[in-house]
CSV table of C-alpha atoms in Angstrom, one decimal:
chain,number,residue,atom,x,y,z
A,1,UNK,CA,7.3,118.1,-44.2
A,2,UNK,CA,9.5,115.9,-43.2
A,3,UNK,CA,8.4,112.6,-41.2
A,4,UNK,CA,10.1,109.5,-39.7
A,5,UNK,CA,8.4,106.6,-41.1
A,6,UNK,CA,8.3,103.4,-38.6
A,7,UNK,CA,8.7,100.6,-41.6
A,8,UNK,CA,8.9,97.3,-40.9
A,9,UNK,CA,7.7,96.8,-37.6
A,10,UNK,CA,7.8,93.9,-35.3
A,11,UNK,CA,4.2,93.1,-33.8
A,12,UNK,CA,4.6,92.0,-30.0
A,13,UNK,CA,1.0,91.5,-28.3
A,14,UNK,CA,0.9,92.0,-24.5
A,15,UNK,CA,-2.1,91.5,-22.3
A,16,UNK,CA,-2.7,91.0,-18.6
A,17,UNK,CA,-5.2,88.1,-17.9
A,18,UNK,CA,-7.1,87.0,-14.6
A,19,UNK,CA,-7.3,83.2,-15.3
A,20,UNK,CA,-7.3,80.9,-12.9
A,21,UNK,CA,-4.3,78.7,-13.7
A,22,UNK,CA,-3.9,77.1,-10.1
A,23,UNK,CA,-3.8,73.6,-12.1
A,24,UNK,CA,-0.5,74.5,-12.9
A,25,UNK,CA,1.0,75.1,-9.6
A,26,UNK,CA,1.4,71.4,-8.8
A,27,UNK,CA,2.5,70.4,-12.5
A,28,UNK,CA,6.1,68.8,-12.5
A,29,UNK,CA,7.3,69.1,-16.0
A,30,UNK,CA,9.3,66.0,-16.6
A,31,UNK,CA,12.9,65.9,-17.6
A,32,UNK,CA,12.9,65.8,-21.4
A,33,UNK,CA,15.9,64.5,-23.6
A,34,UNK,CA,15.3,64.7,-27.3
A,35,UNK,CA,16.8,61.5,-29.0
A,36,UNK,CA,18.4,61.7,-32.4
A,37,UNK,CA,15.6,59.0,-33.6
A,38,UNK,CA,12.4,60.6,-33.2
A,39,UNK,CA,11.0,57.2,-33.4
A,40,UNK,CA,12.2,56.3,-29.9
A,41,UNK,CA,11.0,59.4,-28.4
A,42,UNK,CA,9.0,58.1,-25.0
A,43,UNK,CA,5.8,59.3,-24.1
A,44,UNK,CA,7.5,61.3,-20.9
A,45,UNK,CA,9.4,63.2,-23.2
A,46,UNK,CA,6.5,64.0,-25.6
A,47,UNK,CA,4.7,65.2,-22.9
A,48,UNK,CA,7.2,67.5,-21.7
A,49,UNK,CA,6.8,69.6,-24.9
A,50,UNK,CA,2.9,69.5,-25.3
A,51,UNK,CA,2.2,69.9,-21.7
A,52,UNK,CA,-1.3,72.1,-22.7
A,53,UNK,CA,-2.9,68.7,-23.9
A,54,UNK,CA,-3.2,68.2,-20.3
A,55,UNK,CA,-5.1,71.4,-20.1
A,56,UNK,CA,-7.6,71.8,-22.6
A,57,UNK,CA,-9.5,74.6,-21.1
A,58,UNK,CA,-6.4,76.6,-20.8
A,59,UNK,CA,-5.1,76.1,-24.3
A,60,UNK,CA,-8.5,76.9,-25.4
A,61,UNK,CA,-8.2,80.5,-23.6
A,62,UNK,CA,-4.8,80.9,-25.1
A,63,UNK,CA,-5.9,80.1,-28.6
A,64,UNK,CA,-8.8,82.7,-28.2
A,65,UNK,CA,-6.2,85.3,-27.2
A,66,UNK,CA,-3.8,84.3,-30.0
A,67,UNK,CA,-6.6,84.9,-32.3
A,68,UNK,CA,-7.0,88.6,-31.0
A,69,UNK,CA,-3.3,89.1,-32.0
A,70,UNK,CA,-3.2,87.7,-35.4
A,71,UNK,CA,-6.4,89.5,-36.2
A,72,UNK,CA,-4.8,92.8,-35.5
A,73,UNK,CA,-1.8,91.9,-37.7
A,74,UNK,CA,-4.3,90.6,-40.3
A,75,UNK,CA,-3.5,87.1,-40.2
A,76,UNK,CA,-6.6,85.8,-39.1
A,77,UNK,CA,-7.7,84.1,-42.0
A,78,UNK,CA,-5.0,81.4,-41.2
A,79,UNK,CA,-6.2,78.7,-39.1
A,80,UNK,CA,-3.7,78.3,-36.4
A,81,UNK,CA,-2.4,75.5,-34.0
A,82,UNK,CA,-0.4,75.1,-31.1
A,83,UNK,CA,2.7,73.1,-31.7
A,84,UNK,CA,4.6,72.8,-28.4
A,85,UNK,CA,4.1,74.0,-24.9
A,86,UNK,CA,6.0,73.3,-21.9
A,87,UNK,CA,6.8,74.8,-18.2
A,88,UNK,CA,9.9,76.8,-17.5
A,89,UNK,CA,11.5,76.6,-14.2
A,90,UNK,CA,14.4,78.7,-13.5
A,91,UNK,CA,16.2,78.4,-10.2
A,92,UNK,CA,18.0,81.3,-8.3
A,93,UNK,CA,21.6,81.6,-9.8
A,94,UNK,CA,20.5,80.6,-13.1
A,95,UNK,CA,18.9,82.4,-16.2
A,96,UNK,CA,17.7,81.9,-19.5
A,97,UNK,CA,20.3,81.9,-22.3
A,98,UNK,CA,19.8,83.8,-25.4
A,99,UNK,CA,17.5,81.7,-28.0
A,100,UNK,CA,15.2,81.8,-30.8
A,101,UNK,CA,12.1,79.1,-31.7
A,102,UNK,CA,12.5,77.1,-34.5
A,103,UNK,CA,9.8,75.2,-36.5
A,104,UNK,CA,7.0,77.6,-36.0
A,105,UNK,CA,6.0,81.1,-36.7
A,106,UNK,CA,4.9,82.7,-33.4
A,107,UNK,CA,6.0,82.1,-29.7
A,108,UNK,CA,4.5,82.9,-26.9
A,109,UNK,CA,4.7,83.1,-22.7
A,110,UNK,CA,1.8,83.1,-19.9
A,111,UNK,CA,3.4,84.1,-16.3
A,112,UNK,CA,0.8,82.0,-14.1
A,113,UNK,CA,2.4,82.0,-11.2
A,114,UNK,CA,4.0,84.9,-9.0
A,115,UNK,CA,4.8,88.7,-9.7
A,116,UNK,CA,8.3,88.6,-11.0
A,117,UNK,CA,8.6,92.7,-11.3
A,118,UNK,CA,11.7,92.3,-8.7
A,119,UNK,CA,13.4,90.3,-10.8
A,120,UNK,CA,15.3,90.5,-14.0
A,121,UNK,CA,12.8,91.1,-17.0
A,122,UNK,CA,12.2,88.9,-20.3
A,123,UNK,CA,15.0,90.9,-22.7
A,124,UNK,CA,14.1,90.8,-26.4
A,125,UNK,CA,16.7,91.9,-29.0
A,126,UNK,CA,15.9,94.3,-31.9
A,127,UNK,CA,16.3,91.8,-34.9
A,128,UNK,CA,17.5,94.8,-36.8
A,129,UNK,CA,20.6,95.5,-34.9
A,130,UNK,CA,22.7,93.0,-37.0
A,131,UNK,CA,22.7,95.4,-39.6
A,132,UNK,CA,25.0,98.0,-38.0
A,133,UNK,CA,28.4,97.7,-38.2
A,134,UNK,CA,29.3,100.0,-35.5
A,135,UNK,CA,29.2,99.0,-31.6
A,136,UNK,CA,27.6,101.2,-29.3
A,137,UNK,CA,24.7,102.1,-31.6
A,138,UNK,CA,22.2,102.4,-28.8
A,139,UNK,CA,21.9,98.5,-28.3
A,140,UNK,CA,20.7,98.8,-24.8
A,141,UNK,CA,17.3,98.2,-23.5
A,142,UNK,CA,16.1,101.0,-22.3
A,143,UNK,CA,13.6,102.7,-24.8
A,144,UNK,CA,12.5,101.9,-28.5
A,145,UNK,CA,15.1,104.1,-29.8
A,146,UNK,CA,17.0,103.4,-32.7
A,147,UNK,CA,18.7,99.4,-32.7
A,148,UNK,CA,17.3,99.3,-28.9
A,149,UNK,CA,15.6,95.9,-27.9
A,150,UNK,CA,12.9,95.9,-25.4
A,151,UNK,CA,12.0,94.3,-21.8
A,152,UNK,CA,8.9,93.0,-20.1
A,153,UNK,CA,8.5,92.8,-16.6
A,154,UNK,CA,7.1,89.7,-15.5
A,155,UNK,CA,3.8,90.1,-13.7
A,156,UNK,CA,1.2,87.8,-12.6
A,157,UNK,CA,-1.2,87.2,-15.6
A,158,UNK,CA,1.2,88.4,-18.1
A,159,UNK,CA,0.6,86.9,-21.7
A,160,UNK,CA,3.0,87.9,-24.6
A,161,UNK,CA,2.9,86.6,-28.2
A,162,UNK,CA,5.5,87.4,-30.8
A,163,UNK,CA,7.3,86.3,-33.9
A,164,UNK,CA,9.7,83.6,-33.3
A,165,UNK,CA,12.7,84.9,-34.9
A,166,UNK,CA,13.0,87.4,-31.8
A,167,UNK,CA,16.1,86.7,-29.8
A,168,UNK,CA,15.1,86.9,-25.9
A,169,UNK,CA,16.7,86.1,-22.5
A,170,UNK,CA,16.5,86.6,-19.3
A,171,UNK,CA,19.5,87.3,-16.8
A,172,UNK,CA,20.4,85.1,-13.4
A,173,UNK,CA,17.4,85.3,-11.2
A,174,UNK,CA,18.5,86.4,-7.5
A,175,UNK,CA,15.4,84.8,-5.3
A,176,UNK,CA,15.1,81.9,-3.9
A,177,UNK,CA,11.5,80.9,-5.2
A,178,UNK,CA,11.9,79.7,-9.0
A,179,UNK,CA,10.8,81.9,-11.9
A,180,UNK,CA,8.0,79.9,-13.4
A,181,UNK,CA,6.3,80.4,-16.7
A,182,UNK,CA,4.3,78.7,-19.4
A,183,UNK,CA,5.5,78.8,-23.0
A,184,UNK,CA,4.2,77.8,-26.3
A,185,UNK,CA,5.0,78.1,-29.7
A,186,UNK,CA,2.1,78.4,-32.9
A,187,UNK,CA,2.2,77.2,-36.5
A,188,UNK,CA,-0.1,77.8,-39.4
A,189,UNK,CA,-2.3,75.0,-40.9
A,190,UNK,CA,-3.8,75.1,-44.7
A,191,UNK,CA,-2.6,75.7,-48.2
A,192,UNK,CA,0.5,77.7,-48.8
A,193,UNK,CA,2.7,78.6,-51.7
A,194,UNK,CA,3.0,77.5,-55.3
A,195,UNK,CA,4.2,74.7,-57.7
A,196,UNK,CA,7.0,73.1,-56.3
A,197,UNK,CA,7.1,75.1,-53.2
A,198,UNK,CA,3.6,74.1,-52.3
A,199,UNK,CA,2.5,72.9,-48.9
A,200,UNK,CA,-0.8,71.6,-47.6
A,201,UNK,CA,-0.5,70.8,-44.1
A,202,UNK,CA,-3.2,68.3,-44.2
A,203,UNK,CA,-0.7,66.2,-46.1
A,204,UNK,CA,1.4,65.8,-42.8
A,205,UNK,CA,-1.6,64.3,-41.2
A,206,UNK,CA,-1.4,67.1,-39.0
């Protein structure tokens, strides 16, 4: 009997949480500019990309939820930490350009404020689409067909985790109130590799 084998799946975690995130409502993310010489980074710039250090209870909740994700994909024996976290703030008439996150293994988002289902969704590209030589081979985001991407409408309490290599973007916001969310990245800690390709994150005073 013939069958279709869903090889090389990309695990994306989706859940709705009912956490009280009111403490984030008045948070103003400092404007950040990253200097080439990292020894010159200011405290304000540092805080802009490590926002959750100011909210330890929320950070713990996110990490606990993340461990539910990595347990399901059998990566729970590795210890994980949140490396960077920051507030996103997209004004009317603006969007988020396609991008991936570097220097991390997984990324995530929490929509803590309003329900944005009437606004453009988070669009996630299919990473395998770069391997087709033909334009128009079902590259829409309307369903889980061959080479198509995915989209997530941003309702209040939506939390997502996904591999950091996934290219994602948001189209232009059309309503007056800014589209806000909390974003974060995760890195593994411990001992990895062998020989001259070995890394122990303790060596980095992590």
